[in-house]
Every structure is written in structure tokens, then in C-alpha cells.
Amino acid sequence: MEPTLRQGETFLARTGDFGPIERGGVFVVRKRGTHYVMRVVGLPGDQFEVTGSGIFLKDKAAYYSDENTDGAIGTCAKGPPLIRREHLPGGASHLIMACNYSFGEDQPPILIPAGHYFLMGDNRSNAADSRFNSPDLGLGLVPASDFVARAERIFLSSDVRRIGKEID
């Protein structure tokens, strides 16, 4: 989930009644006995697509900017990461990261069924998220029953300035 969460950071999460599942929120989901931390980008009923140029929801494109990316860091195996602010249709915005200037696999257009969500990691080049639907890799579409918590604040970090930071 870099750059939102850095390697080794611990966060506080609200379980039980964690409120509505909304676009842009960061949640913990349990799939095949493993917990994953991912961002909700597609909601039930959305016509959803991911291409090399970004996310499309109901034919409206997300847009990307360099706004408020100062101080964001991430790591790539080769070369520096590209960190951008993603603005989803409907208003949610957050930082994302790409390695080798690739945002990962495309997702052909799909209609997200009732009660399911499309989740993506913020490190788009290296996230086993809803773009992949395999028992060994990825989440596929995630039913509401698999959501277990909402990520809220950074609790521990080697960068003391990040402790207490809201996860957006």
C-alpha cells in the first residue's frame, strides 16, 4: 500500500461497525484466510475499467496530478517510483505509486455486481488486487462480507512525523 502505508508501519483499524464501504476508503479484507489492506475504487453497480491511462468509472476518467505529493516516498526494485495523486470520479483523492512508470495490469470493462467491490493497492505496479482473480494471486471482486475493518490512523512508524496521521 505504499505510499499510503510504508513497509513496517502499523495502523489502527476500526472493526465491528466501521461505517459504510465507500469509494476511496482503505479497508482490511479477509480472503482465503489472509488479511489484505486495499483501497475501494469500484462500488456495486459501477461500470469499471482500468487501462494504461488510468481508471474509468461509468465512462468518467479518474485524473492524476502532482498536487500534494511532497514528502511521499516508496520503493521500487529498479529506479525511483512515480508518485501521483489520483482523483476518482465523485471526489475521493489519494496518493498512488507506480514502478517503471507502469500502473500494472489492465482490467477490461466489467459491471460490478450487487454486494461486491473492486479493490486496488496504492502501489499499482505491485498489488495483488481485484484485477487478478486467481487462488494464488489477487482478490477478484470482494463481497461485503469479507470486509473486516476500516484503516484509520498510523500507529507506529520509523518516521515519527507519520504517527497519528489519518489514512486517506
mmCIF file of N, CA, C and O in Angstrom, residues 46-135:
data_model
loop_
_atom_site.group_PDB
_atom_site.id
_atom_site.type_symbol
_atom_site.label_atom_id
_atom_site.label_comp_id
_atom_site.label_asym_id
_atom_site.label_seq_id
_atom_site.Cartn_x
_atom_site.Cartn_y
_atom_site.Cartn_z
ATOM 1 N N ASP A 46 -21.193 -0.145 -10.445
ATOM 2 C CA ASP A 46 -20.278 0.641 -11.283
ATOM 3 C C ASP A 46 -19.906 -0.121 -12.547
ATOM 4 O O ASP A 46 -19.657 -1.325 -12.510
ATOM 5 N N GLN A 47 -19.872 0.592 -13.662
ATOM 6 C CA GLN A 47 -19.217 0.105 -14.876
ATOM 7 C C GLN A 47 -17.758 0.507 -14.685
ATOM 8 O O GLN A 47 -17.462 1.687 -14.564
ATOM 9 N N PHE A 48 -16.853 -0.448 -14.607
ATOM 10 C CA PHE A 48 -15.493 -0.189 -14.156
ATOM 11 C C PHE A 48 -14.480 -0.725 -15.156
ATOM 12 O O PHE A 48 -14.647 -1.808 -15.696
ATOM 13 N N GLU A 49 -13.402 0.067 -15.374
ATOM 14 C CA GLU A 49 -12.344 -0.348 -16.303
ATOM 15 C C GLU A 49 -11.019 0.263 -15.855
ATOM 16 O O GLU A 49 -10.986 1.387 -15.353
ATOM 17 N N VAL A 50 -9.939 -0.488 -16.023
ATOM 18 C CA VAL A 50 -8.591 0.029 -15.781
ATOM 19 C C VAL A 50 -7.802 -0.153 -17.071
ATOM 20 O O VAL A 50 -7.776 -1.242 -17.649
ATOM 21 N N THR A 51 -7.188 0.938 -17.549
ATOM 22 C CA THR A 51 -6.328 0.866 -18.733
ATOM 23 C C THR A 51 -4.970 1.459 -18.368
ATOM 24 O O THR A 51 -4.785 1.961 -17.255
ATOM 25 N N GLY A 52 -4.059 1.440 -19.298
ATOM 26 C CA GLY A 52 -2.753 2.031 -19.070
ATOM 27 C C GLY A 52 -2.819 3.504 -18.715
ATOM 28 O O GLY A 52 -1.916 4.050 -18.091
ATOM 29 N N SER A 53 -3.918 4.159 -19.073
ATOM 30 C CA SER A 53 -4.038 5.584 -18.756
ATOM 31 C C SER A 53 -4.815 5.849 -17.474
ATOM 32 O O SER A 53 -4.962 6.996 -17.075
ATOM 33 N N GLY A 54 -5.331 4.810 -16.816
ATOM 34 C CA GLY A 54 -5.986 5.023 -15.529
ATOM 35 C C GLY A 54 -7.307 4.300 -15.375
ATOM 36 O O GLY A 54 -7.624 3.362 -16.099
ATOM 37 N N ILE A 55 -8.079 4.782 -14.414
ATOM 38 C CA ILE A 55 -9.358 4.185 -14.026
ATOM 39 C C ILE A 55 -10.504 4.931 -14.699
ATOM 40 O O ILE A 55 -10.484 6.161 -14.785
ATOM 41 N N PHE A 56 -11.493 4.159 -15.155
ATOM 42 C CA PHE A 56 -12.713 4.726 -15.719
ATOM 43 C C PHE A 56 -13.898 4.155 -14.960
ATOM 44 O O PHE A 56 -14.021 2.946 -14.808
ATOM 45 N N LEU A 57 -14.767 5.037 -14.471
ATOM 46 C CA LEU A 57 -15.993 4.654 -13.776
ATOM 47 C C LEU A 57 -17.157 5.247 -14.537
ATOM 48 O O LEU A 57 -17.238 6.475 -14.696
ATOM 49 N N LYS A 58 -18.022 4.371 -15.036
ATOM 50 C CA LYS A 58 -19.192 4.838 -15.794
ATOM 51 C C LYS A 58 -18.761 5.824 -16.880
ATOM 52 O O LYS A 58 -19.345 6.896 -17.036
ATOM 53 N N ASP A 59 -17.687 5.501 -17.589
ATOM 54 C CA ASP A 59 -17.140 6.312 -18.683
ATOM 55 C C ASP A 59 -16.540 7.645 -18.240
ATOM 56 O O ASP A 59 -16.229 8.483 -19.072
ATOM 57 N N LYS A 60 -16.392 7.871 -16.943
ATOM 58 C CA LYS A 60 -15.715 9.078 -16.452
ATOM 59 C C LYS A 60 -14.326 8.670 -15.982
ATOM 60 O O LYS A 60 -14.185 7.733 -15.192
ATOM 61 N N ALA A 61 -13.330 9.380 -16.464
ATOM 62 C CA ALA A 61 -11.955 9.028 -16.143
ATOM 63 C C ALA A 61 -11.510 9.662 -14.832
ATOM 64 O O ALA A 61 -11.850 10.807 -14.537
ATOM 65 N N ALA A 62 -10.743 8.891 -14.063
ATOM 66 C CA ALA A 62 -10.019 9.491 -12.945
ATOM 67 C C ALA A 62 -8.955 10.388 -13.559
ATOM 68 O O ALA A 62 -8.547 10.186 -14.700
ATOM 69 N N TYR A 63 -8.505 11.396 -12.829
ATOM 70 C CA TYR A 63 -7.391 12.180 -13.341
ATOM 71 C C TYR A 63 -6.273 12.177 -12.316
ATOM 72 O O TYR A 63 -6.478 11.858 -11.139
ATOM 73 N N TYR A 64 -5.086 12.521 -12.767
ATOM 74 C CA TYR A 64 -3.876 12.377 -11.971
ATOM 75 C C TYR A 64 -3.128 13.700 -11.947
ATOM 76 O O TYR A 64 -3.075 14.408 -12.943
ATOM 77 N N SER A 65 -2.576 14.031 -10.778
ATOM 78 C CA SER A 65 -1.847 15.291 -10.634
ATOM 79 C C SER A 65 -0.635 15.080 -9.732
ATOM 80 O O SER A 65 -0.482 14.029 -9.109
ATOM 81 N N ASP A 66 0.202 16.100 -9.672
ATOM 82 C CA ASP A 66 1.347 16.091 -8.762
ATOM 83 C C ASP A 66 1.031 16.861 -7.480
ATOM 84 O O ASP A 66 1.913 17.087 -6.656
ATOM 85 N N GLU A 67 -0.220 17.223 -7.291
ATOM 86 C CA GLU A 67 -0.659 18.023 -6.155
ATOM 87 C C GLU A 67 -0.487 17.231 -4.844
ATOM 88 O O GLU A 67 -0.868 16.067 -4.752
ATOM 89 N N ASN A 68 0.122 17.865 -3.847
ATOM 90 C CA ASN A 68 0.297 17.293 -2.501
ATOM 91 C C ASN A 68 1.031 15.953 -2.494
ATOM 92 O O ASN A 68 0.650 15.041 -1.768
ATOM 93 N N THR A 69 2.078 15.830 -3.291
ATOM 94 C CA THR A 69 2.873 14.602 -3.282
ATOM 95 C C THR A 69 4.206 14.813 -2.568
ATOM 96 O O THR A 69 4.984 13.876 -2.431
ATOM 97 N N ASP A 70 4.486 16.017 -2.110
ATOM 98 C CA ASP A 70 5.750 16.303 -1.426
ATOM 99 C C ASP A 70 5.915 15.405 -0.203
ATOM 100 O O ASP A 70 4.992 15.247 0.586
ATOM 101 N N GLY A 71 7.091 14.853 -0.059
ATOM 102 C CA GLY A 71 7.404 14.025 1.100
ATOM 103 C C GLY A 71 6.955 12.587 0.972
ATOM 104 O O GLY A 71 7.288 11.759 1.814
ATOM 105 N N ALA A 72 6.174 12.255 -0.053
ATOM 106 C CA ALA A 72 5.739 10.874 -0.240
ATOM 107 C C ALA A 72 6.914 10.058 -0.761
ATOM 108 O O ALA A 72 7.659 10.503 -1.628
ATOM 109 N N ILE A 73 7.090 8.874 -0.188
ATOM 110 C CA ILE A 73 8.172 8.013 -0.640
ATOM 111 C C ILE A 73 7.645 6.616 -0.880
ATOM 112 O O ILE A 73 6.609 6.224 -0.362
ATOM 113 N N GLY A 74 8.382 5.861 -1.661
ATOM 114 C CA GLY A 74 8.077 4.475 -1.926
ATOM 115 C C GLY A 74 9.332 3.820 -2.451
ATOM 116 O O GLY A 74 10.331 4.494 -2.727
ATOM 117 N N THR A 75 9.300 2.515 -2.601
ATOM 118 C CA THR A 75 10.482 1.806 -3.095
ATOM 119 C C THR A 75 10.112 0.920 -4.272
ATOM 120 O O THR A 75 9.060 0.292 -4.283
ATOM 121 N N CYS A 76 10.997 0.912 -5.250
ATOM 122 C CA CYS A 76 10.861 0.047 -6.422
ATOM 123 C C CYS A 76 12.155 -0.749 -6.551
ATOM 124 O O CYS A 76 13.225 -0.278 -6.147
ATOM 125 N N ALA A 77 12.059 -1.943 -7.112
ATOM 126 C CA ALA A 77 13.255 -2.767 -7.304
ATOM 127 C C ALA A 77 14.246 -2.080 -8.231
ATOM 128 O O ALA A 77 15.455 -2.175 -8.034
ATOM 129 N N LYS A 78 13.732 -1.402 -9.255
ATOM 130 C CA LYS A 78 14.599 -0.710 -10.217
ATOM 131 C C LYS A 78 14.103 0.711 -10.412
ATOM 132 O O LYS A 78 12.978 0.918 -10.840
ATOM 133 N N GLY A 79 14.930 1.674 -10.096
ATOM 134 C CA GLY A 79 14.602 3.074 -10.356
ATOM 135 C C GLY A 79 13.668 3.678 -9.331
ATOM 136 O O GLY A 79 13.115 2.989 -8.485
ATOM 137 N N PRO A 80 13.478 4.981 -9.427
ATOM 138 C CA PRO A 80 12.607 5.686 -8.483
ATOM 139 C C PRO A 80 11.128 5.469 -8.818
ATOM 140 O O PRO A 80 10.775 5.250 -9.972
ATOM 141 N N PRO A 81 10.262 5.540 -7.815
ATOM 142 C CA PRO A 81 8.829 5.389 -8.086
ATOM 143 C C PRO A 81 8.244 6.670 -8.667
ATOM 144 O O PRO A 81 8.766 7.761 -8.450
ATOM 145 N N LEU A 82 7.170 6.519 -9.405
ATOM 146 C CA LEU A 82 6.362 7.644 -9.860
ATOM 147 C C LEU A 82 5.209 7.753 -8.867
ATOM 148 O O LEU A 82 4.429 6.810 -8.709
ATOM 149 N N ILE A 83 5.116 8.869 -8.163
ATOM 150 C CA ILE A 83 4.050 9.066 -7.184
ATOM 151 C C ILE A 83 3.143 10.181 -7.686
ATOM 152 O O ILE A 83 3.603 11.262 -8.024
ATOM 153 N N ARG A 84 1.865 9.868 -7.763
ATOM 154 C CA ARG A 84 0.868 10.826 -8.263
ATOM 155 C C ARG A 84 -0.314 10.846 -7.313
ATOM 156 O O ARG A 84 -0.524 9.927 -6.534
ATOM 157 N N ARG A 85 -1.118 11.888 -7.415
ATOM 158 C CA ARG A 85 -2.393 11.951 -6.694
ATOM 159 C C ARG A 85 -3.476 11.542 -7.676
ATOM 160 O O ARG A 85 -3.598 12.102 -8.755
ATOM 161 N N GLU A 86 -4.240 10.523 -7.295
ATOM 162 C CA GLU A 86 -5.346 10.034 -8.123
ATOM 163 C C GLU A 86 -6.634 10.676 -7.622
ATOM 164 O O GLU A 86 -6.925 10.635 -6.423
ATOM 165 N N HIS A 87 -7.399 11.267 -8.532
ATOM 166 C CA HIS A 87 -8.683 11.890 -8.220
ATOM 167 C C HIS A 87 -9.767 11.038 -8.884
ATOM 168 O O HIS A 87 -9.901 11.057 -10.112
ATOM 169 N N LEU A 88 -10.506 10.283 -8.091
ATOM 170 C CA LEU A 88 -11.553 9.417 -8.623
ATOM 171 C C LEU A 88 -12.820 10.217 -8.901
ATOM 172 O O LEU A 88 -13.097 11.194 -8.197
ATOM 173 N N PRO A 89 -13.591 9.815 -9.915
ATOM 174 C CA PRO A 89 -14.883 10.466 -10.128
ATOM 175 C C PRO A 89 -15.710 10.395 -8.837
ATOM 176 O O PRO A 89 -15.735 9.366 -8.177
ATOM 177 N N GLY A 90 -16.290 11.489 -8.449
ATOM 178 C CA GLY A 90 -17.056 11.532 -7.214
ATOM 179 C C GLY A 90 -16.313 12.229 -6.088
ATOM 180 O O GLY A 90 -16.867 12.464 -5.026
ATOM 181 N N GLY A 91 -15.016 12.535 -6.287
ATOM 182 C CA GLY A 91 -14.324 13.376 -5.330
ATOM 183 C C GLY A 91 -13.216 12.769 -4.500
ATOM 184 O O GLY A 91 -12.396 13.501 -3.974
ATOM 185 N N ALA A 92 -13.166 11.459 -4.294
ATOM 186 C CA ALA A 92 -12.102 10.872 -3.468
ATOM 187 C C ALA A 92 -10.749 11.057 -4.151
ATOM 188 O O ALA A 92 -10.627 10.888 -5.367
ATOM 189 N N SER A 93 -9.732 11.420 -3.367
ATOM 190 C CA SER A 93 -8.382 11.511 -3.928
ATOM 191 C C SER A 93 -7.378 10.962 -2.924
ATOM 192 O O SER A 93 -7.601 11.022 -1.705
ATOM 193 N N HIS A 94 -6.294 10.402 -3.439
ATOM 194 C CA HIS A 94 -5.285 9.755 -2.602
ATOM 195 C C HIS A 94 -4.017 9.573 -3.435
ATOM 196 O O HIS A 94 -4.048 9.673 -4.666
ATOM 197 N N LEU A 95 -2.906 9.279 -2.757
ATOM 198 C CA LEU A 95 -1.648 9.045 -3.463
ATOM 199 C C LEU A 95 -1.575 7.610 -3.953
ATOM 200 O O LEU A 95 -2.046 6.688 -3.290
ATOM 201 N N ILE A 96 -0.991 7.450 -5.141
ATOM 202 C CA ILE A 96 -0.693 6.127 -5.679
ATOM 203 C C ILE A 96 0.757 6.129 -6.158
ATOM 204 O O ILE A 96 1.371 7.176 -6.304
ATOM 205 N N MET A 97 1.272 4.945 -6.413
ATOM 206 C CA MET A 97 2.663 4.805 -6.825
ATOM 207 C C MET A 97 2.751 3.796 -7.957
ATOM 208 O O MET A 97 1.991 2.824 -7.990
ATOM 209 N N ALA A 98 3.684 4.043 -8.870
ATOM 210 C CA ALA A 98 3.954 3.099 -9.952
ATOM 211 C C ALA A 98 5.459 2.932 -10.087
ATOM 212 O O ALA A 98 6.216 3.881 -9.915
ATOM 213 N N CYS A 99 5.874 1.720 -10.380
ATOM 214 C CA CYS A 99 7.281 1.432 -10.654
ATOM 215 C C CYS A 99 7.441 1.230 -12.158
ATOM 216 O O CYS A 99 6.541 0.706 -12.814
ATOM 217 N N ASN A 100 8.560 1.653 -12.678
ATOM 218 C CA ASN A 100 8.820 1.550 -14.119
ATOM 219 C C ASN A 100 7.720 2.224 -14.931
ATOM 220 O O ASN A 100 7.409 1.813 -16.036
ATOM 221 N N TYR A 101 7.081 3.236 -14.336
ATOM 222 C CA TYR A 101 6.024 4.021 -14.991
ATOM 223 C C TYR A 101 4.899 3.155 -15.532
ATOM 224 O O TYR A 101 4.272 3.451 -16.526
ATOM 225 N N SER A 102 4.633 2.045 -14.843
ATOM 226 C CA SER A 102 3.545 1.157 -15.224
ATOM 227 C C SER A 102 2.566 1.077 -14.063
ATOM 228 O O SER A 102 2.975 0.902 -12.912
ATOM 229 N N PHE A 103 1.285 1.206 -14.366
ATOM 230 C CA PHE A 103 0.273 1.085 -13.331
ATOM 231 C C PHE A 103 -0.289 -0.332 -13.263
ATOM 232 O O PHE A 103 -1.335 -0.553 -12.688
ATOM 233 N N GLY A 104 0.421 -1.293 -13.839
ATOM 234 C CA GLY A 104 0.018 -2.690 -13.712
ATOM 235 C C GLY A 104 -0.941 -3.134 -14.787
ATOM 236 O O GLY A 104 -1.087 -2.510 -15.830
ATOM 237 N N GLU A 105 -1.594 -4.245 -14.491
ATOM 238 C CA GLU A 105 -2.464 -4.914 -15.454
ATOM 239 C C GLU A 105 -3.720 -4.106 -15.768
ATOM 240 O O GLU A 105 -4.287 -3.465 -14.889
ATOM 241 N N ASP A 106 -4.157 -4.174 -17.036
ATOM 242 C CA ASP A 106 -5.435 -3.588 -17.422
ATOM 243 C C ASP A 106 -6.565 -4.471 -16.907
ATOM 244 O O ASP A 106 -6.395 -5.673 -16.703
ATOM 245 N N GLN A 107 -7.728 -3.868 -16.729
ATOM 246 C CA GLN A 107 -8.940 -4.582 -16.350
ATOM 247 C C GLN A 107 -9.982 -4.242 -17.396
ATOM 248 O O GLN A 107 -10.383 -3.085 -17.508
ATOM 249 N N PRO A 108 -10.402 -5.232 -18.199
ATOM 250 C CA PRO A 108 -11.441 -4.941 -19.193
ATOM 251 C C PRO A 108 -12.705 -4.439 -18.497
ATOM 252 O O PRO A 108 -12.904 -4.681 -17.312
ATOM 253 N N PRO A 109 -13.569 -3.733 -19.225
ATOM 254 C CA PRO A 109 -14.793 -3.212 -18.606
ATOM 255 C C PRO A 109 -15.624 -4.325 -17.973
ATOM 256 O O PRO A 109 -15.825 -5.383 -18.579
ATOM 257 N N ILE A 110 -16.066 -4.078 -16.747
ATOM 258 C CA ILE A 110 -16.962 -5.013 -16.054
ATOM 259 C C ILE A 110 -18.043 -4.209 -15.359
ATOM 260 O O ILE A 110 -17.865 -3.027 -15.057
ATOM 261 N N LEU A 111 -19.159 -4.858 -15.090
ATOM 262 C CA LEU A 111 -20.204 -4.288 -14.253
ATOM 263 C C LEU A 111 -20.065 -4.962 -12.899
ATOM 264 O O LEU A 111 -20.176 -6.195 -12.795
ATOM 265 N N ILE A 112 -19.784 -4.183 -11.869
ATOM 266 C CA ILE A 112 -19.581 -4.756 -10.533
ATOM 267 C C ILE A 112 -20.943 -5.158 -9.976
ATOM 268 O O ILE A 112 -21.852 -4.337 -9.881
ATOM 269 N N PRO A 113 -21.096 -6.449 -9.617
ATOM 270 C CA PRO A 113 -22.410 -6.918 -9.162
ATOM 271 C C PRO A 113 -22.782 -6.394 -7.775
ATOM 272 O O PRO A 113 -21.928 -5.954 -6.997
ATOM 273 N N ALA A 114 -24.054 -6.486 -7.474
ATOM 274 C CA ALA A 114 -24.561 -6.065 -6.162
ATOM 275 C C ALA A 114 -23.785 -6.770 -5.057
ATOM 276 O O ALA A 114 -23.450 -7.955 -5.167
ATOM 277 N N GLY A 115 -23.483 -6.017 -3.992
ATOM 278 C CA GLY A 115 -22.823 -6.588 -2.825
ATOM 279 C C GLY A 115 -21.340 -6.852 -2.984
ATOM 280 O O GLY A 115 -20.723 -7.458 -2.108
ATOM 281 N N HIS A 116 -20.717 -6.404 -4.103
ATOM 282 C CA HIS A 116 -19.297 -6.643 -4.354
ATOM 283 C C HIS A 116 -18.567 -5.327 -4.625
ATOM 284 O O HIS A 116 -19.179 -4.345 -5.041
ATOM 285 N N TYR A 117 -17.248 -5.365 -4.427
ATOM 286 C CA TYR A 117 -16.414 -4.168 -4.545
ATOM 287 C C TYR A 117 -15.143 -4.498 -5.308
ATOM 288 O O TYR A 117 -14.661 -5.634 -5.269
ATOM 289 N N PHE A 118 -14.597 -3.499 -5.985
ATOM 290 C CA PHE A 118 -13.323 -3.626 -6.696
ATOM 291 C C PHE A 118 -12.284 -2.877 -5.871
ATOM 292 O O PHE A 118 -12.422 -1.677 -5.632
ATOM 293 N N LEU A 119 -11.263 -3.591 -5.401
ATOM 294 C CA LEU A 119 -10.223 -3.022 -4.551
ATOM 295 C C LEU A 119 -8.898 -3.004 -5.285
ATOM 296 O O LEU A 119 -8.601 -3.912 -6.067
ATOM 297 N N MET A 120 -8.095 -1.973 -5.016
ATOM 298 C CA MET A 120 -6.755 -1.884 -5.599
ATOM 299 C C MET A 120 -5.775 -1.434 -4.522
ATOM 300 O O MET A 120 -6.125 -0.664 -3.626
ATOM 301 N N GLY A 121 -4.536 -1.900 -4.658
ATOM 302 C CA GLY A 121 -3.473 -1.409 -3.806
ATOM 303 C C GLY A 121 -2.969 -0.085 -4.349
ATOM 304 O O GLY A 121 -3.075 0.193 -5.545
ATOM 305 N N ASP A 122 -2.426 0.759 -3.490
ATOM 306 C CA ASP A 122 -1.915 2.056 -3.940
ATOM 307 C C ASP A 122 -0.601 1.918 -4.692
ATOM 308 O O ASP A 122 -0.233 2.802 -5.453
ATOM 309 N N ASN A 123 0.135 0.834 -4.500
ATOM 310 C CA ASN A 123 1.320 0.544 -5.303
ATOM 311 C C ASN A 123 0.810 -0.237 -6.509
ATOM 312 O O ASN A 123 0.790 -1.460 -6.529
ATOM 313 N N ARG A 124 0.365 0.477 -7.519
ATOM 314 C CA ARG A 124 -0.363 -0.125 -8.640
ATOM 315 C C ARG A 124 0.465 -1.114 -9.448
ATOM 316 O O ARG A 124 -0.077 -1.993 -10.089
ATOM 317 N N SER A 125 1.792 -0.985 -9.447
ATOM 318 C CA SER A 125 2.636 -1.906 -10.212
ATOM 319 C C SER A 125 2.836 -3.229 -9.485
ATOM 320 O O SER A 125 3.289 -4.193 -10.086
ATOM 321 N N ASN A 126 2.540 -3.259 -8.197
ATOM 322 C CA ASN A 126 2.906 -4.427 -7.404
ATOM 323 C C ASN A 126 1.815 -4.741 -6.386
ATOM 324 O O ASN A 126 2.084 -4.864 -5.198
ATOM 325 N N ALA A 127 0.580 -4.852 -6.848
ATOM 326 C CA ALA A 127 -0.525 -5.139 -5.937
ATOM 327 C C ALA A 127 -1.331 -6.318 -6.465
ATOM 328 O O ALA A 127 -1.793 -6.299 -7.601
ATOM 329 N N ALA A 128 -1.496 -7.329 -5.643
ATOM 330 C CA ALA A 128 -2.327 -8.484 -5.980
ATOM 331 C C ALA A 128 -3.751 -8.142 -5.552
ATOM 332 O O ALA A 128 -4.198 -8.512 -4.474
ATOM 333 N N ASP A 129 -4.441 -7.399 -6.397
ATOM 334 C CA ASP A 129 -5.729 -6.822 -6.017
ATOM 335 C C ASP A 129 -6.865 -7.384 -6.862
ATOM 336 O O ASP A 129 -6.761 -8.491 -7.398
ATOM 337 N N SER A 130 -7.953 -6.642 -7.008
ATOM 338 C CA SER A 130 -9.134 -7.141 -7.726
ATOM 339 C C SER A 130 -8.921 -7.315 -9.221
ATOM 340 O O SER A 130 -9.753 -7.923 -9.897
ATOM 341 N N ARG A 131 -7.822 -6.809 -9.760
ATOM 342 C CA ARG A 131 -7.539 -7.036 -11.183
ATOM 343 C C ARG A 131 -7.197 -8.490 -11.449
ATOM 344 O O ARG A 131 -7.234 -8.944 -12.589
ATOM 345 N N PHE A 132 -6.884 -9.216 -10.414
ATOM 346 C CA PHE A 132 -6.477 -10.623 -10.543
ATOM 347 C C PHE A 132 -7.462 -11.484 -9.773
ATOM 348 O O PHE A 132 -7.772 -11.204 -8.626
ATOM 349 N N ASN A 133 -7.925 -12.549 -10.412
ATOM 350 C CA ASN A 133 -8.896 -13.432 -9.762
ATOM 351 C C ASN A 133 -8.385 -14.862 -9.854
ATOM 352 O O ASN A 133 -8.870 -15.659 -10.628
ATOM 353 N N SER A 134 -7.371 -15.141 -9.077
ATOM 354 C CA SER A 134 -6.754 -16.455 -9.074
ATOM 355 C C SER A 134 -6.548 -16.877 -7.631
ATOM 356 O O SER A 134 -6.258 -16.029 -6.782
ATOM 357 N N PRO A 135 -6.668 -18.176 -7.329
ATOM 358 C CA PRO A 135 -6.442 -18.617 -5.945
ATOM 359 C C PRO A 135 -5.035 -18.286 -5.440
ATOM 360 O O PRO A 135 -4.826 -18.134 -4.255
#
